[in-house]
Coordinates of C-alpha atoms in Angstrom, one line a residue:
M1 CA -16.9 4.0 25.6
A2 CA -14.7 5.4 22.8
N3 CA -16.0 9.0 23.3
Q4 CA -18.1 8.6 26.5
Q5 CA -16.6 10.1 29.6
S6 CA -13.3 9.3 28.1
D7 CA -11.2 11.4 30.5
Y8 CA -8.3 9.3 31.8
A9 CA -8.2 10.8 35.3
V10 CA -12.0 10.4 35.7
Q11 CA -12.0 6.8 34.5
Y12 CA -8.9 5.7 36.4
Q13 CA -10.3 7.2 39.6
A14 CA -13.7 5.5 39.1
A15 CA -12.0 2.1 38.7
Q16 CA -9.9 2.8 41.8
Q17 CA -12.7 4.0 44.1
N18 CA -15.3 1.3 43.2
P19 CA -13.8 -1.4 41.0
E20 CA -16.9 -3.6 41.4
A21 CA -19.2 -0.9 40.0
Y22 CA -16.8 0.1 37.3
W23 CA -16.4 -3.4 36.0
A24 CA -20.1 -4.2 36.4
E25 CA -20.7 -1.4 33.9
Q26 CA -18.1 -2.8 31.5
A27 CA -19.8 -6.2 31.7
G28 CA -22.9 -4.6 30.2
N29 CA -21.0 -4.1 26.9
I30 CA -20.9 -7.9 26.0
N31 CA -23.7 -10.3 25.2
W32 CA -24.4 -12.7 28.1
F33 CA -26.8 -15.6 27.9
S34 CA -27.5 -14.8 31.6
P35 CA -25.9 -11.7 33.1
P36 CA -23.9 -12.2 36.3
Q37 CA -25.5 -11.7 39.6
T38 CA -22.1 -11.6 41.3
T39 CA -19.6 -9.1 39.9
L40 CA -16.6 -9.9 42.2
E41 CA -15.9 -12.9 44.3
A42 CA -13.0 -13.1 46.8
L43 CA -11.0 -16.3 46.9
P44 CA -9.4 -18.0 49.9
N45 CA -5.9 -17.4 48.5
G46 CA -6.3 -13.6 48.5
S47 CA -7.1 -13.4 44.8
H48 CA -10.4 -12.7 43.2
R49 CA -12.5 -13.8 40.2
W50 CA -15.0 -11.8 38.2
Y51 CA -18.6 -12.6 37.0
P52 CA -18.4 -16.2 38.3
D53 CA -22.1 -17.0 37.9
G54 CA -22.8 -15.2 34.6
E55 CA -23.5 -17.5 31.5
L56 CA -21.9 -16.8 28.1
N57 CA -19.9 -18.5 25.4
S58 CA -16.7 -17.0 24.0
C59 CA -17.2 -18.6 20.5
Y60 CA -20.7 -17.0 20.4
L61 CA -19.1 -13.6 21.1
A62 CA -16.4 -14.1 18.4
L63 CA -18.7 -15.4 15.7
D64 CA -22.5 -16.0 16.2
Q65 CA -23.3 -12.5 17.4
H66 CA -21.9 -11.0 14.2
L67 CA -23.7 -13.1 11.6
A68 CA -26.8 -10.9 11.2
T69 CA -24.8 -7.6 10.9
R70 CA -21.4 -8.6 9.4
G71 CA -21.7 -12.2 8.3
D72 CA -20.1 -11.4 4.9
Q73 CA -17.3 -9.3 6.4
V74 CA -13.8 -10.9 6.4
A75 CA -13.1 -12.3 9.8
L76 CA -9.6 -13.7 9.1
Y77 CA -7.2 -12.8 6.3
Y78 CA -4.9 -15.8 6.2
D79 CA -1.6 -14.8 4.6
S80 CA 1.2 -17.4 4.3
P81 CA 4.3 -16.3 2.4
A82 CA 5.7 -19.5 3.9
S83 CA 3.4 -21.6 1.8
G84 CA 2.3 -19.1 -0.8
V85 CA -1.4 -19.4 0.3
K86 CA -3.8 -16.5 0.9
Q87 CA -7.5 -16.8 2.0
A88 CA -10.1 -14.3 3.0
I89 CA -12.6 -16.1 5.4
S90 CA -15.8 -14.3 6.3
F91 CA -17.5 -14.5 9.7
R92 CA -20.2 -16.7 8.1
E93 CA -17.6 -19.1 6.6
L94 CA -15.6 -19.2 9.8
H95 CA -18.8 -19.9 11.8
E96 CA -19.7 -22.8 9.5
Q97 CA -16.2 -24.3 9.8
V98 CA -16.1 -23.9 13.6
A99 CA -19.6 -25.3 14.2
R100 CA -18.8 -28.4 12.1
F101 CA -15.5 -29.0 13.7
A102 CA -17.1 -28.5 17.2
G103 CA -19.6 -31.2 16.2
T104 CA -16.7 -33.5 15.2
L105 CA -15.1 -33.0 18.6
K106 CA -18.4 -33.8 20.3
G107 CA -18.7 -36.9 18.2
L108 CA -15.3 -38.0 19.4
G109 CA -16.4 -37.7 23.0
V110 CA -15.2 -34.2 24.0
T111 CA -17.6 -32.5 26.4
K112 CA -17.7 -29.4 28.5
G113 CA -14.7 -29.2 30.8
D114 CA -12.6 -31.7 28.9
T115 CA -9.1 -30.5 27.7
V116 CA -7.7 -30.5 24.2
V117 CA -4.1 -29.8 23.3
I118 CA -3.5 -27.9 20.1
Y119 CA -0.1 -28.2 18.5
M120 CA -0.3 -26.4 15.2
P121 CA 1.3 -23.8 12.9
M122 CA -0.3 -20.5 11.9
I123 CA -3.0 -22.0 9.6
P124 CA -6.7 -21.2 9.8
E125 CA -7.5 -24.6 11.1
A126 CA -5.7 -23.6 14.3
A127 CA -8.1 -20.8 14.9
V128 CA -11.0 -23.1 14.0
A129 CA -9.7 -25.6 16.6
M130 CA -9.5 -22.9 19.4
L131 CA -13.0 -21.6 18.7
A132 CA -14.5 -25.0 18.3
C133 CA -13.3 -26.0 21.8
A134 CA -14.7 -22.8 23.2
R135 CA -18.0 -23.5 21.4
I136 CA -18.6 -26.7 23.3
G137 CA -17.1 -25.6 26.6
A138 CA -13.9 -27.6 26.2
V139 CA -10.7 -26.2 27.6
H140 CA -7.9 -25.8 25.0
S141 CA -4.2 -25.6 25.6
V142 CA -2.2 -24.3 22.7
V143 CA 1.4 -25.5 22.7
F144 CA 3.7 -23.6 20.3
G145 CA 4.2 -25.8 17.3
G146 CA 7.8 -27.2 17.1
F147 CA 8.3 -27.6 20.9
A148 CA 10.5 -30.6 21.7
P149 CA 8.6 -33.8 22.4
N150 CA 9.7 -33.9 26.0
E151 CA 8.2 -30.4 26.6
L152 CA 5.0 -31.4 24.8
A153 CA 4.8 -34.6 26.9
I154 CA 5.1 -32.6 30.1
R155 CA 2.2 -30.5 29.0
I156 CA 0.1 -33.5 28.0
D157 CA 0.6 -35.1 31.4
D158 CA -0.4 -31.8 33.1
A159 CA -3.4 -30.9 31.0
R160 CA -4.5 -34.6 30.4
P161 CA -6.2 -33.8 27.1
K162 CA -8.8 -36.1 25.5
L163 CA -7.5 -35.2 22.0
I164 CA -4.4 -33.7 20.4
L165 CA -5.0 -31.5 17.4
T166 CA -2.0 -31.0 15.1
A167 CA -0.8 -30.6 11.5
S168 CA 1.6 -32.5 9.3
C169 CA 4.2 -29.7 9.4
G170 CA 5.1 -26.1 10.2
I171 CA 7.3 -23.9 8.0
E172 CA 10.3 -21.9 9.3
F173 CA 11.5 -19.8 6.3
E174 CA 12.2 -22.5 3.7
K175 CA 12.5 -25.3 6.2
L176 CA 9.7 -27.8 6.8
I177 CA 9.3 -29.0 10.3
A178 CA 7.5 -32.3 10.6
Y179 CA 5.1 -32.0 13.5
K180 CA 3.6 -35.5 13.6
P181 CA 6.8 -37.4 14.6
L182 CA 7.2 -34.8 17.4
V183 CA 3.7 -35.5 18.6
D184 CA 4.1 -39.2 18.3
K185 CA 7.2 -39.2 20.5
A186 CA 5.5 -36.9 23.0
V187 CA 2.6 -39.2 23.3
D188 CA 5.0 -42.2 23.8
L189 CA 6.8 -40.2 26.5
A190 CA 3.7 -39.1 28.3
T191 CA 2.0 -41.1 31.0
H192 CA -1.4 -39.8 29.9
K193 CA -2.6 -41.1 26.5
P194 CA -5.1 -39.0 24.6
L195 CA -7.8 -41.0 22.7
H196 CA -6.8 -39.6 19.3
T197 CA -4.5 -37.3 17.4
L198 CA -6.3 -35.3 14.6
V199 CA -3.9 -34.4 11.8
C200 CA -4.4 -31.6 9.3
Q201 CA -2.4 -32.8 6.3
R202 CA -0.6 -30.0 4.5
P203 CA 0.2 -30.5 0.8
M204 CA 3.9 -29.8 1.2
L205 CA 4.4 -32.6 3.6
Q206 CA 2.2 -35.6 4.4
A207 CA 2.4 -37.3 7.8
D208 CA 2.4 -41.0 8.3
M209 CA -0.8 -42.1 10.1
D210 CA -1.4 -44.8 12.7
P211 CA -4.9 -46.1 12.0
A212 CA -5.3 -47.2 15.6
R213 CA -4.9 -43.6 17.0
D214 CA -4.7 -41.0 14.2
L215 CA -7.6 -39.4 12.4
D216 CA -7.5 -37.2 9.3
W217 CA -8.6 -33.6 10.0
Y218 CA -11.2 -33.4 7.2
D219 CA -12.1 -37.1 6.8
C220 CA -13.3 -37.3 10.4
Q221 CA -15.6 -34.3 9.8
Q222 CA -17.7 -36.0 7.2
G223 CA -21.3 -36.3 8.4
A224 CA -20.6 -34.4 11.6
E225 CA -23.6 -32.4 12.8
P226 CA -22.8 -28.7 13.5
A227 CA -22.7 -28.0 17.2
D228 CA -24.5 -25.2 19.0
C229 CA -22.8 -23.0 21.6
V230 CA -22.7 -24.5 25.1
P231 CA -23.4 -22.0 27.9
V232 CA -20.6 -21.8 30.4
Q233 CA -20.2 -19.8 33.6
G234 CA -18.0 -16.8 33.8
K235 CA -15.6 -18.7 36.2
D236 CA -15.3 -21.7 33.9
P237 CA -11.9 -22.0 32.2
L238 CA -11.6 -21.1 28.5
Y239 CA -7.9 -22.1 28.1
I240 CA -4.7 -23.1 29.7
L241 CA -1.5 -21.4 28.5
Y242 CA 1.9 -22.7 29.7
T243 CA 4.3 -19.9 30.4
S244 CA 7.6 -19.9 28.5
G245 CA 11.0 -20.4 30.0
T246 CA 9.8 -22.1 33.2
T247 CA 12.0 -24.7 34.9
G248 CA 10.6 -27.8 36.5
A249 CA 6.9 -28.4 36.3
P250 CA 5.2 -26.3 33.7
K251 CA 3.1 -23.3 34.9
G252 CA -0.3 -23.6 33.2
I253 CA -2.0 -20.2 33.4
V254 CA -5.8 -20.6 33.5
R255 CA -8.0 -18.0 31.7
D256 CA -11.6 -17.8 32.6
N257 CA -14.4 -17.1 30.1
G258 CA -16.3 -14.1 31.8
G259 CA -13.5 -11.8 32.8
H260 CA -11.5 -12.6 29.7
A261 CA -14.4 -11.5 27.4
V262 CA -15.1 -8.3 29.3
A263 CA -11.4 -7.4 29.4
L264 CA -10.7 -8.0 25.7
N265 CA -13.8 -6.0 24.7
Y266 CA -12.6 -3.2 26.9
A267 CA -9.0 -3.4 25.7
L268 CA -9.8 -3.7 22.0
H269 CA -11.9 -0.6 21.9
N270 CA -10.4 1.6 24.7
V271 CA -6.7 0.7 24.7
Y272 CA -6.2 -0.1 21.0
G273 CA -8.9 2.3 19.6
M274 CA -10.4 -0.3 17.3
Q275 CA -13.9 -0.3 16.0
A276 CA -16.0 -3.1 14.3
G277 CA -15.0 -3.3 10.7
D278 CA -11.4 -2.2 11.2
V279 CA -8.5 -4.3 10.2
W280 CA -6.2 -5.4 13.0
W281 CA -2.9 -7.3 12.9
G282 CA -1.4 -9.0 15.9
A283 CA 1.9 -10.1 14.4
S284 CA 2.5 -13.0 16.8
D285 CA 1.6 -16.7 17.1
I286 CA -1.3 -18.5 18.7
G287 CA 1.2 -20.3 20.9
W288 CA 1.7 -17.1 22.9
V289 CA -0.8 -15.0 24.9
V290 CA -0.9 -12.3 22.2
G291 CA -2.1 -14.9 19.8
H292 CA -4.9 -15.8 22.1
S293 CA -6.0 -12.3 23.1
F294 CA -5.3 -10.3 20.0
I295 CA -5.2 -12.6 17.0
V296 CA -8.2 -14.8 17.7
Y297 CA -10.5 -13.8 20.5
G298 CA -10.2 -10.0 20.9
P299 CA -10.5 -8.8 17.3
L300 CA -13.2 -11.3 16.4
M301 CA -15.2 -10.5 19.5
G302 CA -14.9 -6.8 18.5
G303 CA -16.1 -7.4 14.9
C304 CA -12.7 -6.6 13.4
S305 CA -11.0 -8.3 10.5
A306 CA -7.9 -10.0 11.8
I307 CA -4.7 -10.9 10.0
F308 CA -3.6 -14.5 10.5
Y309 CA 0.0 -14.5 9.2
E310 CA 2.3 -17.4 8.7
G311 CA 5.7 -16.0 8.1
K312 CA 8.6 -13.9 9.4
P313 CA 9.4 -10.2 9.2
I314 CA 12.4 -10.9 6.9
R315 CA 13.2 -13.3 4.1
T316 CA 9.5 -13.8 3.3
P317 CA 10.6 -12.9 0.6
D318 CA 12.5 -9.9 2.0
A319 CA 12.5 -7.3 4.8
G320 CA 9.5 -5.6 3.2
A321 CA 7.1 -8.4 4.2
F322 CA 5.4 -6.5 7.0
W323 CA 4.9 -3.4 4.8
R324 CA 3.4 -5.6 2.1
V325 CA 0.8 -7.0 4.5
I326 CA -0.1 -3.6 5.9
S327 CA -0.6 -2.3 2.4
E328 CA -2.4 -5.3 0.9
Y329 CA -5.1 -5.6 3.6
G330 CA -5.4 -2.0 4.7
V331 CA -4.2 -2.7 8.3
N332 CA -5.4 0.1 10.6
A333 CA -3.4 -0.9 13.7
M334 CA -0.7 -3.4 14.4
F335 CA 0.9 -5.1 17.4
C336 CA 4.4 -6.6 17.3
A337 CA 7.5 -7.2 19.4
P338 CA 10.4 -4.7 18.9
T339 CA 12.7 -7.5 18.0
A340 CA 10.9 -8.0 14.7
F341 CA 11.5 -4.4 13.7
R342 CA 15.1 -4.6 14.8
A343 CA 15.4 -7.6 12.4
I344 CA 13.8 -5.5 9.6
R345 CA 16.1 -2.5 10.3
K346 CA 19.1 -4.7 10.3
E347 CA 18.3 -5.9 6.8
D348 CA 17.0 -2.5 5.5
S349 CA 18.4 0.2 7.7
D350 CA 17.1 3.1 5.6
G351 CA 13.6 1.6 5.3
T352 CA 13.8 1.7 1.5
L353 CA 11.5 -1.3 1.1
S354 CA 8.7 0.5 2.9
K355 CA 8.6 3.1 0.1
Q356 CA 7.3 0.4 -2.3
Y357 CA 4.0 0.2 -0.4
D358 CA 1.0 2.4 0.5
L359 CA 1.0 2.4 4.3
S360 CA -1.6 5.2 4.6
S361 CA -4.2 2.9 6.3
L362 CA -2.0 2.4 9.3
K363 CA -3.1 4.7 12.2
R364 CA -1.0 3.4 15.1
L365 CA 1.7 0.8 15.9
F366 CA 1.8 -1.0 19.3
V367 CA 4.9 -2.8 20.6
A368 CA 5.3 -4.9 23.7
G369 CA 7.1 -8.1 24.9
E370 CA 10.5 -6.5 25.6
K371 CA 12.1 -3.1 26.0
L372 CA 11.6 -0.6 23.1
D373 CA 15.0 1.0 22.7
S374 CA 15.1 4.6 21.7
S375 CA 16.9 4.0 18.3
T376 CA 14.2 1.5 17.2
Y377 CA 11.5 3.9 18.4
H378 CA 13.0 6.8 16.4
W379 CA 13.5 4.6 13.3
L380 CA 9.8 3.5 13.3
D381 CA 8.6 7.0 14.2
D382 CA 10.5 8.6 11.3
L383 CA 9.7 5.8 8.9
L384 CA 5.9 5.5 9.5
G385 CA 4.8 8.9 10.8
V386 CA 2.2 7.3 13.1
P387 CA 2.1 6.9 16.9
V388 CA 4.5 4.2 18.0
I389 CA 3.1 3.0 21.3
D390 CA 5.0 1.0 23.9
H391 CA 2.9 -0.8 26.4
W392 CA 3.3 -3.6 28.9
W393 CA 1.5 -6.8 30.0
Q394 CA 2.2 -10.4 30.7
T395 CA 0.9 -13.9 30.0
E396 CA -0.7 -13.9 33.4
T397 CA -2.7 -10.7 32.8
G398 CA -3.9 -11.6 29.4
W399 CA -4.3 -7.9 28.4
P400 CA -2.3 -4.7 28.9
M401 CA -1.5 -3.2 32.3
T402 CA 0.0 0.1 31.0
S403 CA -0.8 2.0 27.8
P404 CA -2.2 5.2 26.5
M405 CA -6.0 4.8 26.0
M406 CA -6.0 5.2 22.2
G407 CA -9.8 4.9 22.0
W408 CA -10.3 7.9 24.1
D409 CA -10.0 11.7 23.6
N410 CA -6.6 13.0 24.5
P411 CA -4.7 9.8 25.3
S412 CA -1.6 10.1 27.4
A413 CA 1.4 11.3 25.4
S414 CA 4.2 8.8 24.8
R415 CA 7.2 9.2 27.0
L416 CA 10.4 7.5 25.6
G417 CA 11.5 4.7 27.9
S418 CA 8.1 4.4 29.6
T419 CA 5.3 2.0 28.8
N420 CA 2.9 4.8 29.7
K421 CA 0.4 5.1 32.5
P422 CA -1.6 2.3 34.3
I423 CA -4.8 1.3 32.6
P424 CA -7.9 1.8 34.7
G425 CA -8.3 -1.2 37.0
Y426 CA -4.5 -1.6 37.6
D427 CA -3.3 0.0 40.7
I428 CA 0.4 -0.3 40.0
Q429 CA 2.8 0.4 42.9
V430 CA 6.6 0.3 43.2
V431 CA 7.9 -1.2 46.5
D432 CA 11.2 -2.1 48.1
G433 CA 12.2 -5.6 49.2
A434 CA 10.2 -5.2 52.4
G435 CA 7.0 -4.2 50.5
Q436 CA 7.2 -0.5 51.4
P437 CA 6.4 2.1 48.8
V438 CA 9.4 3.9 47.3
E439 CA 9.6 7.5 46.2
A440 CA 8.8 8.6 42.6
N441 CA 11.7 7.9 40.2
E442 CA 13.2 5.3 42.6
T443 CA 13.6 1.8 41.3
G444 CA 12.0 -1.1 43.0
N445 CA 9.7 -4.1 42.6
I446 CA 6.6 -3.5 40.4
V447 CA 3.4 -4.9 42.0
V448 CA -0.3 -4.4 41.5
S449 CA -2.8 -4.0 44.3
L450 CA -5.5 -6.6 44.6
P451 CA -8.1 -7.0 43.3
M452 CA -6.7 -7.1 39.8
P453 CA -9.2 -6.3 37.0
P454 CA -11.2 -8.9 35.0
G455 CA -9.3 -11.1 32.6
V456 CA -6.3 -11.6 34.8
A457 CA -5.4 -15.2 35.7
W458 CA -6.3 -16.3 39.2
D459 CA -5.1 -19.9 39.1
I460 CA -2.5 -22.3 37.8
W461 CA -3.9 -25.5 36.3
N462 CA -3.9 -28.3 39.0
Q463 CA -1.5 -26.2 41.2
P464 CA -3.5 -23.5 43.1
Q465 CA -0.8 -23.3 45.8
R466 CA 1.8 -22.6 43.2
F467 CA -0.2 -19.6 42.0
T468 CA -0.3 -18.3 45.6
D469 CA 3.4 -18.9 46.0
S470 CA 4.4 -17.4 42.7
Y471 CA 2.4 -14.3 42.7
L472 CA 0.7 -13.4 46.0
T473 CA 3.2 -14.4 48.8
A474 CA 6.2 -12.1 48.3
F475 CA 4.2 -8.9 48.8
P476 CA 0.9 -9.7 50.6
G477 CA -2.0 -7.7 49.2
F478 CA -0.3 -7.4 45.8
Y479 CA 0.3 -9.3 42.7
H480 CA 4.0 -9.7 42.2
T481 CA 4.8 -9.0 38.5
G482 CA 8.5 -10.1 38.8
D483 CA 9.5 -6.9 36.9
G484 CA 11.5 -4.1 38.3
G485 CA 11.2 -0.4 37.4
F486 CA 9.9 2.9 38.7
K487 CA 7.1 5.5 38.3
D488 CA 7.9 9.1 37.6
D489 CA 6.3 12.2 39.2
E490 CA 3.4 12.0 36.7
G491 CA 2.6 8.3 37.2
Y492 CA 4.3 7.0 34.0
V493 CA 5.7 3.5 34.5
Y494 CA 9.2 2.5 33.4
I495 CA 10.1 -1.2 33.2
T496 CA 13.8 -1.7 33.7
G497 CA 13.6 -5.5 33.2
R498 CA 13.0 -8.6 35.3
T499 CA 14.2 -8.1 38.8
D500 CA 17.1 -10.4 38.1
D501 CA 18.2 -8.2 35.2
V502 CA 20.1 -6.1 37.8
I503 CA 23.8 -6.4 38.5
N504 CA 25.7 -5.4 41.5
V505 CA 28.9 -3.5 40.7
S506 CA 30.9 -2.5 43.8
G507 CA 27.7 -2.3 45.8
H508 CA 25.9 -0.3 43.2
R509 CA 22.7 -2.0 41.8
L510 CA 22.6 -1.2 38.1
S511 CA 20.1 -2.0 35.4
T512 CA 21.4 -3.9 32.4
G513 CA 18.4 -2.6 30.6
E514 CA 19.6 1.0 31.0
M515 CA 23.0 0.0 29.6
E516 CA 21.3 -1.8 26.7
E517 CA 19.4 1.4 25.9
V518 CA 22.7 3.2 25.5
V519 CA 24.5 0.5 23.5
S520 CA 21.6 0.0 21.1
A521 CA 21.6 3.7 20.3
H522 CA 25.0 3.3 18.5
P523 CA 24.4 3.7 14.8
A524 CA 26.2 0.4 14.0
V525 CA 24.2 -1.7 16.5
A526 CA 21.2 -3.7 15.4
E527 CA 20.5 -5.2 18.9
C528 CA 22.3 -6.1 22.0
A529 CA 22.2 -7.8 25.4
V530 CA 24.1 -6.6 28.4
I531 CA 24.9 -9.3 31.1
G532 CA 26.8 -9.3 34.3
M533 CA 30.1 -11.2 34.5
Q534 CA 31.5 -12.3 37.9
D535 CA 34.5 -10.3 39.0
S536 CA 36.6 -11.0 42.1
L537 CA 37.1 -7.3 42.8
K538 CA 33.9 -5.6 42.0
G539 CA 31.4 -8.5 42.3
Q540 CA 30.0 -8.2 38.8
L541 CA 31.0 -6.3 35.6
P542 CA 28.8 -5.6 32.6
V543 CA 29.6 -7.0 29.2
G544 CA 27.8 -6.2 26.0
L545 CA 27.0 -8.8 23.3
V546 CA 26.4 -6.8 20.2
V547 CA 24.8 -7.7 16.8
L548 CA 25.8 -5.3 14.0
K549 CA 23.5 -3.9 11.3
G550 CA 23.8 -5.8 8.0
D551 CA 25.4 -2.9 6.1
V552 CA 28.0 -1.9 8.7
D553 CA 31.7 -2.4 8.5
I554 CA 33.5 -1.3 11.7
D555 CA 36.5 -2.5 13.5
P556 CA 35.4 -4.3 16.7
D557 CA 38.0 -2.5 18.8
V558 CA 36.8 0.9 17.6
L559 CA 33.2 -0.1 18.3
E560 CA 34.1 -1.3 21.8
A561 CA 35.9 1.9 22.6
E562 CA 32.9 4.0 21.4
L563 CA 30.4 1.9 23.3
V564 CA 32.5 2.1 26.5
Q565 CA 32.6 5.9 26.2
M566 CA 28.9 6.1 25.5
V567 CA 28.0 4.1 28.6
R568 CA 30.5 6.1 30.7
E569 CA 28.9 9.4 29.5
Q570 CA 25.3 8.3 29.9
V571 CA 25.3 5.9 32.8
G572 CA 28.4 6.8 34.6
A573 CA 31.9 5.5 35.3
L574 CA 30.5 3.5 38.2
A575 CA 28.9 1.1 35.6
C576 CA 32.4 -0.1 34.8
F577 CA 31.3 -1.1 31.2
R578 CA 34.6 -2.0 29.6
K579 CA 33.9 -4.9 27.2
A580 CA 31.7 -5.3 24.1
V581 CA 31.8 -8.4 22.0
V582 CA 30.4 -8.7 18.4
V583 CA 28.2 -11.7 17.8
Q584 CA 26.3 -12.8 14.7
R585 CA 23.0 -13.4 16.6
L586 CA 21.5 -13.6 20.0
P587 CA 19.6 -16.6 21.5
K588 CA 15.9 -15.9 21.5
T589 CA 12.6 -17.5 22.2
R590 CA 10.3 -18.2 19.2
S591 CA 8.4 -15.1 20.2
G592 CA 11.5 -13.0 19.9
K593 CA 12.6 -12.4 23.5
I594 CA 16.3 -12.5 24.2
L595 CA 17.2 -15.4 26.5
R596 CA 19.3 -13.3 28.9
A597 CA 19.1 -15.8 31.8
I598 CA 20.8 -18.4 29.6
L599 CA 23.5 -15.9 28.6
R600 CA 24.2 -15.2 32.2
K601 CA 24.6 -18.9 33.0
I602 CA 26.9 -19.4 30.0
A603 CA 29.0 -16.5 31.2
A604 CA 29.2 -18.0 34.7
N605 CA 30.1 -21.5 33.4
Q606 CA 26.9 -22.8 35.0
D607 CA 24.8 -25.7 33.8
Y608 CA 21.6 -24.8 32.2
K609 CA 18.5 -26.5 30.9
M610 CA 17.9 -26.0 27.2
P611 CA 14.9 -23.6 27.1
S612 CA 11.8 -25.2 25.5
T613 CA 11.0 -22.0 23.7
I614 CA 14.4 -21.4 22.1
D615 CA 14.3 -20.6 18.4
D616 CA 17.6 -22.1 17.4
E617 CA 19.7 -24.2 19.9
S618 CA 22.9 -23.9 17.8
I619 CA 23.2 -20.2 18.8
L620 CA 24.2 -21.2 22.3
G621 CA 27.2 -23.1 21.0
E622 CA 28.2 -20.0 18.9
I623 CA 27.9 -17.7 21.9
T624 CA 29.9 -20.1 24.1
D625 CA 32.7 -20.3 21.6
I626 CA 32.8 -16.5 21.2
M627 CA 32.9 -16.0 25.0
H628 CA 35.8 -18.4 25.2
R629 CA 37.7 -16.7 22.4
S630 CA 37.2 -13.3 23.9
G631 CA 38.3 -14.4 27.4
M632 CA 34.9 -13.9 29.0
I633 CA 35.0 -17.5 30.3

């Protein structure tokens, strides 16, 4: 649909007026074994599912359908500065590896509907594992490599996998992280016991094997018959993905096969503007939703060459790592979280390292996952000279909710601070606490009218009532995103943060995200987090935790005074922003999101559970010490 009736207003209205007809048309753009007779089915909980009775196979769409036309094209460029390994794997080669490994899984007793947990680093075998499960109709659950054993055990007990697939180690900068002992402890802790653990031995660290339970990744494939694709229904689950940062029982988001395939095909071509043969880089990890949608399934289904990168944006070997990858593989479009570019900018504030590389292949850069502050936007815009596109989506949706349609003529212009307009199929509304619509430019709860478009989760694994309670109950008739924000007069959506990222200062509800935008614009600031501190007089007062750029030398008192003045001028005196504390680093998830909820608990002297997704636990101790020394607690 790249140039077919690609007027945004026409397409959006068509999806609004008759969603069933609109998405029935989109379903015709993928190869079904048996096309769906039912396009949309209402569910008792008020949600919906798409194409429930169509038959297809997600692995077939990612690999088999391309063999005749682009079998020799590179499917995955594996680039691992962490291990010094590079590979270019064609569609034909990847198909052979996946079919053989799928046959191995079948030989070990895995059948359609069984679950398999994948706990692996960013190595090609991880993509092979995902696709092999899809090939035989098994349901995979990728758990981010390096999760603590207890967290992995909780997911094992919830998913009840027949097998666990892992590797001997992952690599974080120069540090080797042994995975096998973590898996062994998790299995010991879990009530459910998988039949086997398959271990991909990496040369830099060999795992000890238990012959009663463990199997070598490649040895067990000897003599395996390649497996054909198993037809599954559109409503059948493709994967379970546990959301990060949850407390209590994990929340296993279930993704179906049919809606997922249609949505990713639609998004890759229409939202991201990619065509078969293009080179795409989703700079994330398969442990997150981006890795599922836009490292493995989306680009391969669309016939693109995907970058599979094992490394960090800095120190691999320097802050020019991303620019090297773009240049070396001719990346046409890239997706990344803003925090990665803030890390690069902190190390190389002038962007000098980018001048060493030919970046002419890059047509556009997409960012999502957290707020794109104006200073980072301008730095990237000036440095790269290509569209820098902020957009918004969630694990639950599996693909974007707001974005300009870059595959169409005349996509919506970027508007700083906004994640752009709703994508066709998403009727995004802003409501108050009673569920009543608010006026344009007025902040409220961001919700989406039902039915949601294809590809969006409609269940939580083993906990259907929890899905209803979490997403459909607060605002009947809507999906509750949990984000706050507003829409302007022209329908552009502005995300101000999670609805709990709002503080109450003397009765005024103020967005910490808005203050972070101001603080991050200071030329000395690399990144920041603004949190609310309890105050006996005003209820709450904002405090900024600030990380400086690497080449900056500024007196903390001078910086604090300048930041206080900036917030006063741009937000107002009512914000009562009076304190800014310099810290060396901020606690983040492994996907780069700042753990603001934990910072709030530390500041309030409240107990907190160590987040399973935290990148480095020691940071919390550093932050606690700094808060004590600065008189915050």
